[in-house]
mmCIF file of C-alpha atoms and ligand atoms in Angstrom:
data_model
loop_
_atom_site.group_PDB
_atom_site.id
_atom_site.type_symbol
_atom_site.label_atom_id
_atom_site.label_comp_id
_atom_site.label_asym_id
_atom_site.label_seq_id
_atom_site.Cartn_x
_atom_site.Cartn_y
_atom_site.Cartn_z
ATOM 1 C CA MET U 227 14.143 -8.086 -17.493
ATOM 2 C CA ALA U 228 16.887 -5.900 -18.934
ATOM 3 C CA SER U 229 17.313 -2.242 -18.030
ATOM 4 C CA VAL U 230 14.956 0.138 -19.824
ATOM 5 C CA GLU U 231 15.647 3.670 -21.056
ATOM 6 C CA ILE U 232 12.885 5.994 -19.841
ATOM 7 C CA LYS U 233 14.304 9.155 -21.427
ATOM 8 C CA PRO U 234 17.723 9.667 -23.024
ATOM 9 C CA GLY U 235 20.167 9.228 -20.144
ATOM 10 C CA VAL U 236 17.561 8.040 -17.622
ATOM 11 C CA TYR U 237 17.175 4.297 -17.042
ATOM 12 C CA TRP U 238 15.024 1.902 -15.047
ATOM 13 C CA ILE U 239 17.427 -0.573 -13.439
ATOM 14 C CA GLY U 240 15.004 -2.301 -11.080
ATOM 15 C CA VAL U 241 14.569 -5.863 -9.888
ATOM 16 C CA ASN U 242 11.470 -8.044 -9.986
ATOM 17 C CA ASP U 243 10.849 -10.076 -6.852
ATOM 18 C CA ARG U 244 8.732 -13.201 -7.367
ATOM 19 C CA THR U 245 10.220 -15.241 -4.517
ATOM 20 C CA THR U 246 9.423 -13.223 -1.396
ATOM 21 C CA ASP U 247 6.202 -14.587 0.113
ATOM 22 C CA LEU U 248 5.522 -11.846 2.661
ATOM 23 C CA PHE U 249 6.294 -8.178 2.012
ATOM 24 C CA GLU U 250 7.528 -6.603 5.277
ATOM 25 C CA GLY U 251 7.191 -10.133 6.696
ATOM 26 C CA ILE U 252 3.404 -9.565 6.865
ATOM 27 C CA TRP U 253 1.700 -9.052 3.502
ATOM 28 C CA PRO U 254 1.342 -11.916 0.988
ATOM 29 C CA ILE U 255 2.813 -11.303 -2.455
ATOM 30 C CA THR U 256 3.447 -14.901 -3.483
ATOM 31 C CA ARG U 257 1.092 -14.693 -6.444
ATOM 32 C CA GLU U 258 1.548 -11.026 -7.289
ATOM 33 C CA GLY U 259 5.232 -10.342 -6.680
ATOM 34 C CA VAL U 260 6.661 -6.856 -6.334
ATOM 35 C CA SER U 261 9.288 -4.761 -8.093
ATOM 36 C CA TYR U 262 12.006 -2.663 -6.511
ATOM 37 C CA ASN U 263 12.398 0.072 -9.089
ATOM 38 C CA SER U 264 15.727 1.827 -9.134
ATOM 39 C CA TYR U 265 16.810 4.517 -11.585
ATOM 40 C CA LEU U 266 20.123 5.519 -13.108
ATOM 41 C CA ILE U 267 20.944 8.944 -14.491
ATOM 42 C CA ASP U 268 23.863 8.792 -16.895
ATOM 43 C CA ASP U 269 25.065 12.383 -17.139
ATOM 44 C CA ARG U 270 28.376 14.070 -16.403
ATOM 45 C CA LYS U 271 27.636 12.905 -12.873
ATOM 46 C CA LYS U 272 26.419 9.315 -12.540
ATOM 47 C CA VAL U 273 23.492 9.121 -10.147
ATOM 48 C CA ILE U 274 21.311 6.290 -8.878
ATOM 49 C CA ILE U 275 17.940 7.089 -7.352
ATOM 50 C CA ASP U 276 16.848 4.518 -4.776
ATOM 51 C CA LEU U 277 18.199 0.999 -4.822
ATOM 52 C CA SER U 278 16.822 -2.486 -4.287
ATOM 53 C CA LYS U 279 16.286 -5.037 -1.584
ATOM 54 C CA ALA U 280 19.293 -7.349 -1.192
ATOM 55 C CA ILE U 281 17.833 -9.949 -3.515
ATOM 56 C CA LYS U 282 19.034 -10.932 -6.967
ATOM 57 C CA THR U 283 21.865 -8.454 -6.501
ATOM 58 C CA ASP U 284 23.757 -9.847 -9.488
ATOM 59 C CA ILE U 285 20.872 -8.768 -11.741
ATOM 60 C CA PHE U 286 20.776 -5.327 -10.165
ATOM 61 C CA PHE U 287 24.481 -4.709 -10.670
ATOM 62 C CA ASP U 288 24.355 -6.196 -14.171
ATOM 63 C CA HIS U 289 21.743 -3.572 -15.071
ATOM 64 C CA ILE U 290 24.111 -0.804 -14.019
ATOM 65 C CA ALA U 291 27.112 -2.389 -15.717
ATOM 66 C CA GLU U 292 25.184 -2.553 -19.019
ATOM 67 C CA ILE U 293 25.186 1.243 -19.027
ATOM 68 C CA ILE U 294 28.159 2.555 -17.038
ATOM 69 C CA ASP U 295 31.184 1.421 -15.086
ATOM 70 C CA ILE U 296 29.890 0.865 -11.539
ATOM 71 C CA SER U 297 33.054 2.327 -10.020
ATOM 72 C CA GLU U 298 32.193 5.662 -11.669
ATOM 73 C CA ILE U 299 28.956 6.243 -9.769
ATOM 74 C CA ASP U 300 29.093 9.628 -8.051
ATOM 75 C CA TYR U 301 25.848 9.738 -6.062
ATOM 76 C CA VAL U 302 23.107 7.535 -4.747
ATOM 77 C CA ILE U 303 19.971 9.353 -3.673
ATOM 78 C CA ILE U 304 18.116 7.652 -0.835
ATOM 79 C CA ASN U 305 14.566 8.940 -0.975
ATOM 80 C CA HIS U 306 13.535 6.379 1.640
ATOM 81 C CA MET U 307 15.722 4.312 3.945
ATOM 82 C CA GLU U 308 13.564 1.169 4.256
ATOM 83 C CA PRO U 309 15.677 -1.879 3.317
ATOM 84 C CA ASP U 310 13.563 -2.768 0.276
ATOM 85 C CA HIS U 311 15.248 0.293 -1.281
ATOM 86 C CA THR U 312 18.640 0.211 0.420
ATOM 87 C CA GLY U 313 19.476 -3.482 0.876
ATOM 88 C CA VAL U 314 22.298 -3.397 -1.682
ATOM 89 C CA LEU U 315 23.796 -0.125 -0.406
ATOM 90 C CA ARG U 316 26.766 -1.600 1.463
ATOM 91 C CA THR U 317 27.702 -3.701 -1.561
ATOM 92 C CA LEU U 318 27.348 -0.726 -3.896
ATOM 93 C CA LYS U 319 29.511 1.339 -1.574
ATOM 94 C CA ARG U 320 32.312 -1.225 -1.866
ATOM 95 C CA MET U 321 32.001 -1.281 -5.672
ATOM 96 C CA ALA U 322 31.812 2.505 -6.124
ATOM 97 C CA PRO U 323 34.541 4.018 -3.917
ATOM 98 C CA LYS U 324 33.819 7.672 -4.770
ATOM 99 C CA LEU U 325 30.118 7.292 -3.954
ATOM 100 C CA THR U 326 28.362 10.024 -1.974
ATOM 101 C CA ILE U 327 25.051 9.106 -0.373
ATOM 102 C CA LEU U 328 22.383 11.827 -0.368
ATOM 103 C CA GLY U 329 19.341 11.914 1.909
ATOM 104 C CA THR U 330 17.524 13.841 4.599
ATOM 105 C CA THR U 331 18.870 14.410 8.100
ATOM 106 C CA LYS U 332 16.821 11.483 9.380
ATOM 107 C CA THR U 333 18.098 9.288 6.560
ATOM 108 C CA LYS U 334 21.630 9.989 7.727
ATOM 109 C CA GLN U 335 20.729 8.840 11.249
ATOM 110 C CA MET U 336 18.975 5.734 9.946
ATOM 111 C CA LEU U 337 21.850 4.750 7.669
ATOM 112 C CA GLU U 338 24.072 4.562 10.711
ATOM 113 C CA GLY U 339 21.436 2.644 12.682
ATOM 114 C CA PHE U 340 20.606 0.110 9.974
ATOM 115 C CA TYR U 341 23.944 -0.315 8.228
ATOM 116 C CA GLY U 342 26.593 1.382 10.354
ATOM 117 C CA ILE U 343 27.266 3.740 7.426
ATOM 118 C CA LYS U 344 28.640 7.118 8.542
ATOM 119 C CA GLU U 345 31.167 8.020 5.842
ATOM 120 C CA ASN U 346 30.347 9.936 2.661
ATOM 121 C CA VAL U 347 26.777 10.679 3.646
ATOM 122 C CA GLN U 348 25.606 14.161 2.715
ATOM 123 C CA GLU U 349 22.380 15.716 3.981
ATOM 124 C CA VAL U 350 20.217 17.587 1.517
ATOM 125 C CA SER U 351 17.691 20.169 2.618
ATOM 126 C CA ASN U 352 14.129 20.578 1.440
ATOM 127 C CA GLY U 353 14.170 22.340 -1.945
ATOM 128 C CA GLU U 354 17.910 21.848 -2.469
ATOM 129 C CA THR U 355 19.068 20.969 -5.989
ATOM 130 C CA LEU U 356 21.864 18.888 -7.462
ATOM 131 C CA SER U 357 23.275 19.489 -10.922
ATOM 132 C CA THR U 358 24.293 16.328 -12.757
ATOM 133 C CA GLY U 359 25.686 18.260 -15.730
ATOM 134 C CA THR U 360 22.780 18.745 -18.101
ATOM 135 C CA ARG U 361 20.101 18.041 -15.512
ATOM 136 C CA GLU U 362 18.977 19.477 -12.220
ATOM 137 C CA LEU U 363 17.526 17.255 -9.527
ATOM 138 C CA LYS U 364 15.398 18.842 -6.828
ATOM 139 C CA PHE U 365 14.765 17.267 -3.424
ATOM 140 C CA ILE U 366 11.419 17.771 -1.738
ATOM 141 C CA TYR U 367 10.775 16.491 1.777
ATOM 142 C CA THR U 368 7.659 14.320 2.112
ATOM 143 C CA PRO U 369 7.872 12.999 5.690
ATOM 144 C CA PHE U 370 5.900 9.868 6.594
ATOM 145 C CA VAL U 371 5.301 8.791 3.036
ATOM 146 C CA HIS U 372 6.194 6.186 4.232
ATOM 147 C CA TRP U 373 8.737 6.712 7.074
ATOM 148 C CA PRO U 374 9.726 10.014 8.718
ATOM 149 C CA GLU U 375 12.876 10.418 6.611
ATOM 150 C CA THR U 376 11.209 10.209 3.200
ATOM 151 C CA MET U 377 11.667 12.710 0.395
ATOM 152 C CA VAL U 378 11.043 12.707 -3.356
ATOM 153 C CA THR U 379 13.403 13.653 -6.170
ATOM 154 C CA TYR U 380 12.266 15.692 -9.170
ATOM 155 C CA ASP U 381 14.134 15.884 -12.467
ATOM 156 C CA THR U 382 13.429 19.378 -13.786
ATOM 157 C CA LYS U 383 14.676 18.608 -17.327
ATOM 158 C CA ASP U 384 12.289 15.777 -18.244
ATOM 159 C CA ARG U 385 9.815 16.550 -15.438
ATOM 160 C CA ILE U 386 10.158 13.103 -13.887
ATOM 161 C CA LEU U 387 9.098 12.607 -10.283
ATOM 162 C CA PHE U 388 10.857 9.829 -8.361
ATOM 163 C CA PRO U 389 8.621 9.459 -5.287
ATOM 164 C CA CYS U 390 9.808 6.048 -3.999
ATOM 165 C CA ASP U 391 6.912 4.429 -2.052
ATOM 166 C CA ALA U 392 4.350 7.117 -2.912
ATOM 167 C CA PHE U 393 2.168 6.178 -5.912
ATOM 168 C CA GLY U 394 3.587 2.644 -5.849
ATOM 169 C CA GLY U 395 1.915 -0.733 -5.710
ATOM 170 C CA TYR U 396 2.437 -4.483 -5.468
ATOM 171 C CA GLY U 397 2.774 -6.529 -8.629
ATOM 172 C CA ALA U 398 6.014 -7.613 -10.250
ATOM 173 C CA LEU U 399 6.445 -6.089 -13.689
ATOM 174 C CA ARG U 400 5.381 -8.319 -16.560
ATOM 175 C CA GLY U 401 7.681 -7.017 -19.267
ATOM 176 C CA ALA U 402 5.870 -3.715 -19.658
ATOM 177 C CA ILE U 403 7.046 -1.090 -17.189
ATOM 178 C CA PHE U 404 4.971 1.883 -18.434
ATOM 179 C CA ASP U 405 1.251 2.378 -17.874
ATOM 180 C CA ASP U 406 0.659 2.902 -21.603
ATOM 181 C CA ASP U 407 2.378 -0.410 -22.498
ATOM 182 C CA CYS U 408 0.556 -2.341 -19.819
ATOM 183 C CA LYS U 409 -2.306 -4.579 -20.913
ATOM 184 C CA ASP U 410 -3.611 -5.284 -17.432
ATOM 185 C CA LEU U 411 -3.815 -1.883 -15.778
ATOM 186 C CA ASP U 412 -6.712 -3.038 -13.570
ATOM 187 C CA PHE U 413 -4.407 -5.562 -11.892
ATOM 188 C CA TYR U 414 -1.868 -2.860 -11.034
ATOM 189 C CA ILE U 415 -4.529 -0.445 -9.818
ATOM 190 C CA LYS U 416 -6.045 -3.149 -7.597
ATOM 191 C CA GLU U 417 -2.586 -4.034 -6.269
ATOM 192 C CA SER U 418 -1.795 -0.345 -5.746
ATOM 193 C CA LEU U 419 -4.857 -0.064 -3.514
ATOM 194 C CA ARG U 420 -3.867 -3.190 -1.565
ATOM 195 C CA TYR U 421 -0.342 -1.799 -1.177
ATOM 196 C CA PHE U 422 -1.717 1.610 -0.173
ATOM 197 C CA VAL U 423 -3.941 0.121 2.546
ATOM 198 C CA ASN U 424 -1.322 -2.361 3.783
ATOM 199 C CA ILE U 425 1.635 0.009 3.807
ATOM 200 C CA VAL U 426 0.659 3.675 3.623
ATOM 201 C CA ALA U 427 -2.883 3.888 5.058
ATOM 202 C CA LYS U 428 -1.747 4.917 8.514
ATOM 203 C CA PHE U 429 -0.180 8.006 6.945
ATOM 204 C CA THR U 430 -3.024 9.422 4.866
ATOM 205 C CA HIS U 431 -2.601 12.936 6.222
ATOM 206 C CA PRO U 432 1.079 13.059 5.178
ATOM 207 C CA VAL U 433 0.077 11.600 1.777
ATOM 208 C CA LEU U 434 -2.427 14.413 1.235
ATOM 209 C CA GLN U 435 0.146 16.963 2.435
ATOM 210 C CA ALA U 436 2.680 15.553 -0.040
ATOM 211 C CA ILE U 437 0.175 15.678 -2.926
ATOM 212 C CA GLU U 438 -0.568 19.298 -2.036
ATOM 213 C CA LYS U 439 3.141 20.115 -1.828
ATOM 214 C CA LEU U 440 3.730 18.602 -5.284
ATOM 215 C CA SER U 441 0.672 20.195 -6.887
ATOM 216 C CA ASP U 442 2.537 23.205 -8.303
ATOM 217 C CA ILE U 443 5.164 21.034 -10.013
ATOM 218 C CA SER U 444 4.701 20.071 -13.649
ATOM 219 C CA ILE U 445 5.032 16.289 -13.799
ATOM 220 C CA ASP U 446 5.231 14.307 -17.053
ATOM 221 C CA ILE U 447 6.328 10.981 -15.575
ATOM 222 C CA ILE U 448 5.877 9.424 -12.148
ATOM 223 C CA ALA U 449 8.524 6.790 -11.562
ATOM 224 C CA PRO U 450 7.837 5.130 -8.196
ATOM 225 C CA SER U 451 9.938 2.444 -6.598
ATOM 226 C CA HIS U 452 7.237 -0.242 -6.754
ATOM 227 C CA GLY U 453 5.045 -1.103 -9.737
ATOM 228 C CA LEU U 454 4.374 0.709 -12.989
ATOM 229 C CA ILE U 455 5.924 3.932 -14.260
ATOM 230 C CA TRP U 456 3.115 6.362 -15.077
ATOM 231 C CA ARG U 457 3.944 8.372 -18.200
ATOM 232 C CA LYS U 458 0.614 8.408 -20.056
ATOM 233 C CA GLN U 459 -1.622 9.097 -17.078
ATOM 234 C CA PRO U 460 0.562 10.326 -14.195
ATOM 235 C CA GLN U 461 -2.423 12.199 -12.802
ATOM 236 C CA LEU U 462 -4.428 8.961 -12.560
ATOM 237 C CA ILE U 463 -2.282 7.434 -9.832
ATOM 238 C CA VAL U 464 -2.095 10.771 -7.978
ATOM 239 C CA ASP U 465 -5.894 11.074 -8.078
ATOM 240 C CA LEU U 466 -6.289 7.491 -6.861
ATOM 241 C CA TYR U 467 -3.897 8.075 -3.954
ATOM 242 C CA ARG U 468 -5.811 11.261 -3.100
ATOM 243 C CA LYS U 469 -9.170 9.457 -3.260
ATOM 244 C CA TRP U 470 -7.925 6.537 -1.158
ATOM 245 C CA SER U 471 -6.481 8.961 1.420
ATOM 246 C CA GLU U 472 -9.778 10.833 1.599
ATOM 247 C CA TYR U 473 -11.596 7.606 2.513
ATOM 248 C CA ALA U 474 -9.951 8.044 5.924
ATOM 249 C CA ARG U 475 -11.987 11.231 6.373
ATOM 250 C CA GLY U 476 -15.244 9.323 5.888
ATOM 251 C CA ASP U 477 -15.688 9.922 2.146
ATOM 252 C CA ASN U 478 -16.220 6.201 1.584
ATOM 253 C CA GLU U 479 -18.023 4.390 -1.195
ATOM 254 C CA PHE U 480 -21.502 3.048 -0.573
ATOM 255 C CA GLY U 481 -21.215 -0.688 0.001
ATOM 256 C CA VAL U 482 -20.659 -3.478 2.491
ATOM 257 C CA THR U 483 -17.690 -5.604 3.437
ATOM 258 C CA LEU U 484 -19.000 -8.829 4.910
ATOM 259 C CA ILE U 485 -16.398 -10.701 6.954
ATOM 260 C CA TYR U 486 -17.394 -14.012 8.428
ATOM 261 C CA GLY U 487 -15.945 -17.070 10.086
ATOM 262 C CA SER U 488 -17.654 -20.350 10.783
ATOM 263 C CA MET U 489 -16.616 -23.418 12.785
ATOM 264 C CA TYR U 490 -19.339 -25.881 11.740
ATOM 265 C CA GLY U 491 -21.323 -24.004 9.106
ATOM 266 C CA ASN U 492 -23.970 -22.423 11.338
ATOM 267 C CA THR U 493 -22.716 -18.840 11.094
ATOM 268 C CA GLU U 494 -22.046 -19.467 7.402
ATOM 269 C CA MET U 495 -25.673 -20.561 6.917
ATOM 270 C CA MET U 496 -26.833 -17.338 8.521
ATOM 271 C CA MET U 497 -24.343 -15.381 6.408
ATOM 272 C CA ASN U 498 -25.941 -16.650 3.199
ATOM 273 C CA THR U 499 -29.330 -15.505 4.415
ATOM 274 C CA VAL U 500 -28.056 -12.096 5.591
ATOM 275 C CA VAL U 501 -26.514 -11.604 2.144
ATOM 276 C CA GLN U 502 -29.896 -12.294 0.533
ATOM 277 C CA GLY U 503 -31.326 -9.465 2.604
ATOM 278 C CA LEU U 504 -28.448 -7.120 1.781
ATOM 279 C CA SER U 505 -28.467 -7.861 -1.944
ATOM 280 C CA SER U 506 -32.247 -7.412 -2.178
ATOM 281 C CA GLU U 507 -31.475 -3.738 -1.484
ATOM 282 C CA ASN U 508 -29.004 -3.549 -4.405
ATOM 283 C CA ILE U 509 -26.019 -2.721 -2.277
ATOM 284 C CA PRO U 510 -22.471 -3.600 -3.448
ATOM 285 C CA ILE U 511 -21.105 -6.417 -1.273
ATOM 286 C CA GLU U 512 -17.718 -8.085 -0.917
ATOM 287 C CA ILE U 513 -17.599 -11.308 1.137
ATOM 288 C CA PHE U 514 -14.514 -12.692 2.889
ATOM 289 C CA ASP U 515 -14.041 -15.867 4.908
ATOM 290 C CA ALA U 516 -11.654 -14.633 7.601
ATOM 291 C CA SER U 517 -10.316 -18.154 8.221
ATOM 292 C CA ARG U 518 -9.179 -18.501 4.628
ATOM 293 C CA THR U 519 -8.290 -14.956 3.589
ATOM 294 C CA HIS U 520 -5.266 -12.980 4.733
ATOM 295 C CA PRO U 521 -6.229 -9.539 6.130
ATOM 296 C CA SER U 522 -4.084 -7.996 3.372
ATOM 297 C CA TYR U 523 -6.872 -8.824 0.895
ATOM 298 C CA ILE U 524 -9.737 -7.798 3.206
ATOM 299 C CA LEU U 525 -8.355 -4.410 4.238
ATOM 300 C CA PRO U 526 -8.864 -2.715 0.819
ATOM 301 C CA SER U 527 -12.580 -3.509 0.969
ATOM 302 C CA LEU U 528 -12.860 -2.342 4.586
ATOM 303 C CA TRP U 529 -10.993 0.810 3.662
ATOM 304 C CA THR U 530 -13.253 1.518 0.686
ATOM 305 C CA TYR U 531 -16.791 0.740 1.803
ATOM 306 C CA SER U 532 -18.912 2.576 4.344
ATOM 307 C CA GLY U 533 -20.492 -0.519 5.924
ATOM 308 C CA VAL U 534 -19.176 -3.661 7.613
ATOM 309 C CA VAL U 535 -21.159 -6.764 8.503
ATOM 310 C CA ILE U 536 -19.359 -9.226 10.749
ATOM 311 C CA GLY U 537 -20.438 -12.843 11.002
ATOM 312 C CA ALA U 538 -18.634 -14.315 13.992
ATOM 313 C CA PRO U 539 -19.319 -17.293 16.230
ATOM 314 C CA THR U 540 -18.451 -17.237 19.889
ATOM 315 C CA TYR U 541 -15.310 -19.259 20.513
ATOM 316 C CA GLU U 542 -14.493 -20.335 24.085
ATOM 317 C CA GLY U 543 -16.514 -17.455 25.506
ATOM 318 C CA GLY U 544 -14.928 -14.865 23.247
ATOM 319 C CA LEU U 545 -14.574 -13.755 19.644
ATOM 320 C CA PHE U 546 -13.658 -16.280 16.920
ATOM 321 C CA PRO U 547 -9.866 -15.666 16.608
ATOM 322 C CA PRO U 548 -9.650 -15.250 12.780
ATOM 323 C CA ILE U 549 -12.242 -12.463 12.991
ATOM 324 C CA ALA U 550 -10.406 -10.887 15.921
ATOM 325 C CA HIS U 551 -7.213 -10.897 13.871
ATOM 326 C CA VAL U 552 -8.807 -9.100 10.897
ATOM 327 C CA LEU U 553 -10.452 -6.499 13.126
ATOM 328 C CA GLU U 554 -7.242 -5.861 15.042
ATOM 329 C CA MET U 555 -5.376 -5.339 11.775
ATOM 330 C CA ALA U 556 -8.132 -2.985 10.569
ATOM 331 C CA VAL U 557 -7.923 -0.890 13.719
ATOM 332 C CA SER U 558 -4.142 -0.877 13.535
ATOM 333 C CA LYS U 559 -4.423 0.505 9.979
ATOM 334 C CA ARG U 560 -6.943 3.131 11.152
ATOM 335 C CA VAL U 561 -10.024 1.813 9.388
ATOM 336 C CA MET U 562 -12.231 4.303 11.209
ATOM 337 C CA ASN U 563 -15.873 5.283 11.664
ATOM 338 C CA LYS U 564 -17.581 2.320 10.012
ATOM 339 C CA LYS U 565 -21.271 1.591 10.237
ATOM 340 C CA ALA U 566 -21.349 -2.007 11.406
ATOM 341 C CA ALA U 567 -23.584 -4.918 12.280
ATOM 342 C CA MET U 568 -22.835 -8.308 13.772
ATOM 343 C CA PHE U 569 -24.409 -11.766 13.645
ATOM 344 C CA GLY U 570 -23.220 -15.145 14.872
ATOM 345 C CA SER U 571 -23.829 -18.455 16.575
ATOM 346 C CA TYR U 572 -22.986 -19.347 20.165
ATOM 347 C CA GLY U 573 -23.134 -22.633 22.074
ATOM 348 C CA TRP U 574 -23.728 -21.932 25.739
ATOM 349 C CA SER U 575 -22.835 -18.295 26.283
ATOM 350 C CA GLY U 576 -22.170 -15.317 24.052
ATOM 351 C CA GLY U 577 -18.938 -13.389 23.936
ATOM 352 C CA ALA U 578 -18.253 -12.667 20.272
ATOM 353 C CA LEU U 579 -20.124 -9.359 20.323
ATOM 354 C CA ARG U 580 -18.281 -8.210 23.436
ATOM 355 C CA GLY U 581 -14.992 -9.129 21.752
ATOM 356 C CA ILE U 582 -15.860 -7.184 18.607
ATOM 357 C CA LYS U 583 -16.887 -4.109 20.559
ATOM 358 C CA SER U 584 -13.703 -4.124 22.610
ATOM 359 C CA ILE U 585 -11.598 -4.145 19.415
ATOM 360 C CA VAL U 586 -13.464 -1.660 17.220
ATOM 361 C CA GLU U 587 -14.345 0.821 19.972
ATOM 362 C CA ALA U 588 -10.987 2.528 19.486
ATOM 363 C CA ALA U 589 -11.786 3.013 15.781
ATOM 364 C CA LYS U 590 -15.226 4.466 16.569
ATOM 365 C CA TRP U 591 -17.254 1.894 14.635
ATOM 366 C CA ASN U 592 -20.985 2.392 15.105
ATOM 367 C CA MET U 593 -22.675 -0.983 15.785
ATOM 368 C CA LEU U 594 -26.149 -0.515 14.318
ATOM 369 C CA ASP U 595 -27.559 -4.014 14.820
ATOM 370 C CA THR U 596 -26.756 -7.444 16.242
ATOM 371 C CA LEU U 597 -28.250 -10.913 15.775
ATOM 372 C CA GLU U 598 -27.005 -13.844 17.824
ATOM 373 C CA PHE U 599 -28.525 -17.323 17.940
ATOM 374 C CA ILE U 600 -27.911 -20.613 19.746
ATOM 375 C CA GLY U 601 -26.239 -23.395 17.762
ATOM 376 C CA GLY U 602 -27.769 -23.912 14.332
ATOM 377 C CA PRO U 603 -30.155 -21.246 13.049
ATOM 378 C CA THR U 604 -33.856 -22.146 13.079
ATOM 379 C CA ASP U 605 -36.177 -21.173 10.251
ATOM 380 C CA GLU U 606 -37.272 -18.292 12.430
ATOM 381 C CA ASP U 607 -33.630 -17.245 12.995
ATOM 382 C CA LEU U 608 -33.003 -17.309 9.246
ATOM 383 C CA LYS U 609 -36.076 -15.178 8.617
ATOM 384 C CA ARG U 610 -34.712 -12.683 11.132
ATOM 385 C CA GLY U 611 -31.339 -12.909 9.376
ATOM 386 C CA LYS U 612 -32.788 -11.821 6.044
ATOM 387 C CA GLU U 613 -34.583 -8.921 7.729
ATOM 388 C CA PHE U 614 -31.323 -8.054 9.510
ATOM 389 C CA GLY U 615 -29.616 -7.769 6.095
ATOM 390 C CA VAL U 616 -32.423 -5.667 4.629
ATOM 391 C CA ASN U 617 -32.484 -3.371 7.634
ATOM 392 C CA PHE U 618 -28.727 -2.834 7.651
ATOM 393 C CA ALA U 619 -28.714 -1.977 3.939
ATOM 394 C CA ARG U 620 -31.560 0.482 4.464
ATOM 395 C CA SER U 621 -29.813 2.079 7.461
ATOM 396 C CA LEU U 622 -26.694 2.507 5.382
ATOM 397 C CA LYS U 623 -28.671 4.046 2.524
ATOM 398 C CA ALA U 624 -30.429 6.395 4.931
ATOM 399 C CA GLN U 625 -27.131 7.547 6.409
ATOM 400 C CA GLU U 626 -25.630 7.975 2.916
ATOM 401 C CA SER U 627 -28.427 10.340 1.938
ATOM 402 C CA LEU U 628 -28.005 12.540 5.021
HETATM 403 FE FE1 LIG Y 781 9.067 0.358 -0.318
HETATM 404 FE FE2 LIG Y 781 8.501 1.867 2.718
HETATM 405 O O1 LIG Y 781 9.468 0.838 1.456
#
């Protein structure tokens, strides 16, 4: 993709990444990709806002060179120090000798820690402004969205917010970079939720604080550093981030995430019967096989829905490891206060239930019901399984109406 003019003198100069398999070394993006959006302001002062991971650097620098002489860049604004937005900084520094790096106090410390960069780094304070000639850029601290050093940059002339990670999402750009040009908005919204839960969910309070802090600013365009630029509906992505953050307070959607694992099909057989019971009560359900699905794709459902049903066999006297892994990731991401139920097969002794409780206790999940059976489920077990599903759905409904 070539660079794109967003407004006269303001350019997208980002890079699409379709070759990294795991974002942060954890989260799969092989199919979806991701973009590292960077922005260039071509004014009397030449300014770049956020950079790119050190990948396809020739493309990144070509984008800049299409518009200006790289050696003339005056400032680079580091809204967020994480290397997916600063990986090319040392190279840029060599190519632009008069470059001054702007960031928060913590950014300055991190630049030294990550890159050994100490020279030509200038701290900006919360609310400080920078004139580029015909524009004024304002810096607003938004700590812990995503790291402690983060801030956003606001262009007062065209009312463009550059929030870096905030309001971003997975999904490499497919030619269209604006929400109004995009023909598959649902994909980007779904990938924004997955990104939110994978990357930002632990920091929902700071996200809500940042949204509140930005609420008195008039914003025409939101230009994040991952995913689409929102110029038709900037409020949409803000409202989604607010809604997703409020799920952490217990304002979840009515529905069930069913996570199961099965060694020889016995727990899976019970799962199909439990689902019959659940669905007979018209409850939204999402089903995930924990052995075959990365937690990255399960977490958005866990984050969204009020109920969780776990189908887990006992494995060597404990919890089936793929289920343990998903639950540990959920607790680590602060998936809190779920109404839960558990079913599963065991061979000679239980242990799965104990394993589940020991993991989710810290996240205050309320285990409403359990159903364990020996080996393969009997007809009687399956009958109980359907009732188990019905009862859990009814309990959830009852608690929703409180
Ligand atoms: Fe896109 Fe927290 O870095």
